[in-house]
């Protein structure tokens, strides 16, 4: 028996997905929005980073379907009791990566612990040494000899599986495109392989191949090895890194989702109505803007901590509490980051409102609100889109810094910021523990780099004036 | 110009009042002083007397906005709002929740902050502008493309990694500089070099790329083409014409931060153990010393507004066509 649980951020994540789908349907029919996106997907860089971003998003979405497992029924119990720990679909898929917990640090692909402990040798005497891991390489009888052959076998298996899967995807995809292009299947396959199509499908499939290989490696290795080692309490670092994806994505996207209505509405109102409305809105964002961002966030999060400490009855589980904090952090980040977009939209609206079609609209007696929605908003959409995409990577990076300062996500939430924070002490340890930091680095860098590359292409497509390459 | 400056300063007053109100709402209305006291005293077995005692010791035992016990002017002045918020306007920060004088602490701690921030700012400006100039000089070559790729890669790495990596490489492996700490006086340079270098590298990506865009924007304009067709050498062209005209967008981002240099960098100072205002703030956050956080918010806002004013003034210095009115 399971009981589904919709956390606050889950609800917003799914709302966001719905909005994106709706927007895609809306933009399909509008040439001024659809054409730049067609340019975007013609760029090889954009397509490759889009595949990476999609992989991250998929992980994040799977991690957003939460539920609680029922506890075993006690004798004489009437109602089903549910466990306190909240699981997600991703947890189930990751299976062994989540459950195989060692006692403390172990290096990537290690068979023994990283720290010396007292243990019993063959004669039953107590000695100090590196004990074998409970799970990492436990299937081997003699780790010295069998370790590398075992790893090699698993890598080879993963490569073969990937090749098989990718070949299947390639053929299926070719068949699909062949129908659309009205060409024979072999011709379509050849065109894809030689890159002779408008959208660089070859790059997309290549990147997808890399992602599939990674998934195959995780699937084949995780049952027997800790690919990225374990942390202080023996938890798999790979599990933490993957679980952190959702936190990063939530901060990067929900912050924008929360601030967008304010920024768009206030920006348009200030530009359209001018006069005292403009003064008030300008005063509002100047004031908010003049408070140093980190300090405002710090102050707000501190206050929220006090509030939550004094109202523990609001949260049934730890996860709900941590989730509330995450959501709140998104809100605060939103409050500090809407000013830039608002100012931009105000300036643009000031220009647009003087144009003939807007003037004609108001001459016909169309109400201000209607003019803003029907005539101004569609012409501001590109600015909104550029900002949304550009802000994303900055927000993901901000999460790490804020968590380090101590005003970020809850310490129990898995996030790259928390991993880096802990890694700081591990780097001072002798011998150093480097794998936590490295995995946080790799996962975060991949996400932020692909977001940066993608946003560059998006910006160039929507605003050719800002094109960086000339 | 004087009239303009005076007007801007007058406009700063309502803004600072707004900042003050926001912090007041955050710190005293969302959570009443009772809540704060309870949190400081620990959740377990807090009696009403101990809360009252804590509040009396730290000056939180007054009413929030209006003191009905007092007569005349003191019914407004004998309140938390007046005591804790309005006094900030004359930069009287009062004492922290731990009982130290915040104003004296700030005066003492701003020097280490400046020792890090000022060299980083000046050298950074020089390095970033030269780097962008270099890319622009070799524009549309492989050097330019690889430079831009480098910038995007550098931008995608969190500042925390630069600090942790730099400390590990330069201090722990190569023993070039102390890992952290600070010493006043001339010996300070040993502790300053590493943070400055790391700060420069972590800022290179974003700044180098944006400056390159500014320069490219100018280089496409007609006057540059005219100058080039008259035979002005490319280097002269870049430094005498392009750089000067690109100054406006560069200044917009740069001058604003000059006054806030005092505030130091939060993470940099706390990683390197520098006793500046950044680490002061971080410590206050960790110890939940709200009085310090409140003062720093106000100080930061005031400095930011000063920065905006300086930006406007600097425009007139760079571009004589701009008149403030």
Short mmCIF file of N, CA, C and O in Angstrom, two decimals, chain A residues 294-295 298-299 302 305 405-407, chain B residues 266 280-289 293:
data_model
loop_
_atom_site.label_atom_id
_atom_site.label_comp_id
_atom_site.label_asym_id
_atom_site.label_seq_id
_atom_site.Cartn_x
_atom_site.Cartn_y
_atom_site.Cartn_z
N UNK A 294 21.94 38.92 -1.26
CA UNK A 294 22.25 37.86 -0.31
C UNK A 294 21.73 38.21 1.07
O UNK A 294 21.20 37.36 1.79
N UNK A 295 21.87 39.50 1.43
CA UNK A 295 21.46 39.89 2.78
C UNK A 295 19.95 39.81 2.95
O UNK A 295 19.46 39.34 3.97
N UNK A 298 19.18 36.24 3.23
CA UNK A 298 19.60 35.76 4.54
C UNK A 298 18.60 36.18 5.61
O UNK A 298 18.14 35.35 6.41
N UNK A 299 18.22 37.46 5.58
CA UNK A 299 17.30 37.96 6.60
C UNK A 299 15.97 37.22 6.52
O UNK A 299 15.43 36.77 7.54
N UNK A 302 16.31 33.56 7.66
CA UNK A 302 16.46 33.48 9.12
C UNK A 302 15.11 33.62 9.80
O UNK A 302 14.77 32.87 10.71
N UNK A 305 13.10 30.58 9.46
CA UNK A 305 13.55 29.51 10.36
C UNK A 305 12.91 29.68 11.73
O UNK A 305 12.44 28.71 12.33
N UNK A 405 26.37 29.48 2.68
CA UNK A 405 26.26 30.53 3.69
C UNK A 405 25.35 30.08 4.84
O UNK A 405 25.45 30.57 5.95
N UNK A 406 24.49 29.11 4.56
CA UNK A 406 23.64 28.61 5.62
C UNK A 406 22.22 29.13 5.51
O UNK A 406 21.41 28.94 6.41
N UNK A 407 21.91 29.81 4.42
CA UNK A 407 20.55 30.31 4.25
C UNK A 407 19.92 29.68 3.01
O UNK A 407 18.97 30.21 2.45
N UNK B 266 31.06 37.87 0.88
CA UNK B 266 30.64 36.96 1.95
C UNK B 266 31.43 35.66 1.93
O UNK B 266 32.09 35.29 2.90
N UNK B 280 31.92 38.89 8.95
CA UNK B 280 31.13 39.42 10.08
C UNK B 280 29.65 39.09 9.85
O UNK B 280 28.96 38.60 10.74
N UNK B 281 29.20 39.34 8.63
CA UNK B 281 27.80 39.08 8.31
C UNK B 281 27.49 37.59 8.38
O UNK B 281 26.47 37.17 8.92
N UNK B 282 28.40 36.78 7.81
CA UNK B 282 28.17 35.33 7.82
C UNK B 282 28.09 34.82 9.25
O UNK B 282 27.21 34.03 9.60
N UNK B 283 29.03 35.29 10.09
CA UNK B 283 29.00 34.85 11.49
C UNK B 283 27.68 35.25 12.13
O UNK B 283 27.09 34.48 12.89
N UNK B 284 27.23 36.47 11.81
CA UNK B 284 25.97 36.93 12.39
C UNK B 284 24.82 36.03 11.94
O UNK B 284 23.93 35.70 12.72
N UNK B 285 24.87 35.61 10.65
CA UNK B 285 23.81 34.73 10.15
C UNK B 285 23.86 33.41 10.89
O UNK B 285 22.83 32.88 11.33
N UNK B 286 25.07 32.88 11.06
CA UNK B 286 25.18 31.59 11.74
C UNK B 286 24.76 31.68 13.20
O UNK B 286 24.13 30.78 13.74
N UNK B 287 25.12 32.80 13.85
CA UNK B 287 24.75 32.95 15.26
C UNK B 287 23.36 33.52 15.43
O UNK B 287 22.93 33.77 16.54
N UNK B 288 22.68 33.79 14.33
CA UNK B 288 21.35 34.37 14.33
C UNK B 288 21.31 35.67 15.13
O UNK B 288 20.43 35.89 15.94
N UNK B 289 22.33 36.49 14.87
CA UNK B 289 22.38 37.79 15.52
C UNK B 289 21.68 38.80 14.61
O UNK B 289 22.26 39.34 13.68
N UNK B 293 22.65 41.62 11.23
CA UNK B 293 22.11 41.43 9.89
C UNK B 293 21.32 42.67 9.48
O UNK B 293 21.44 43.17 8.36
#
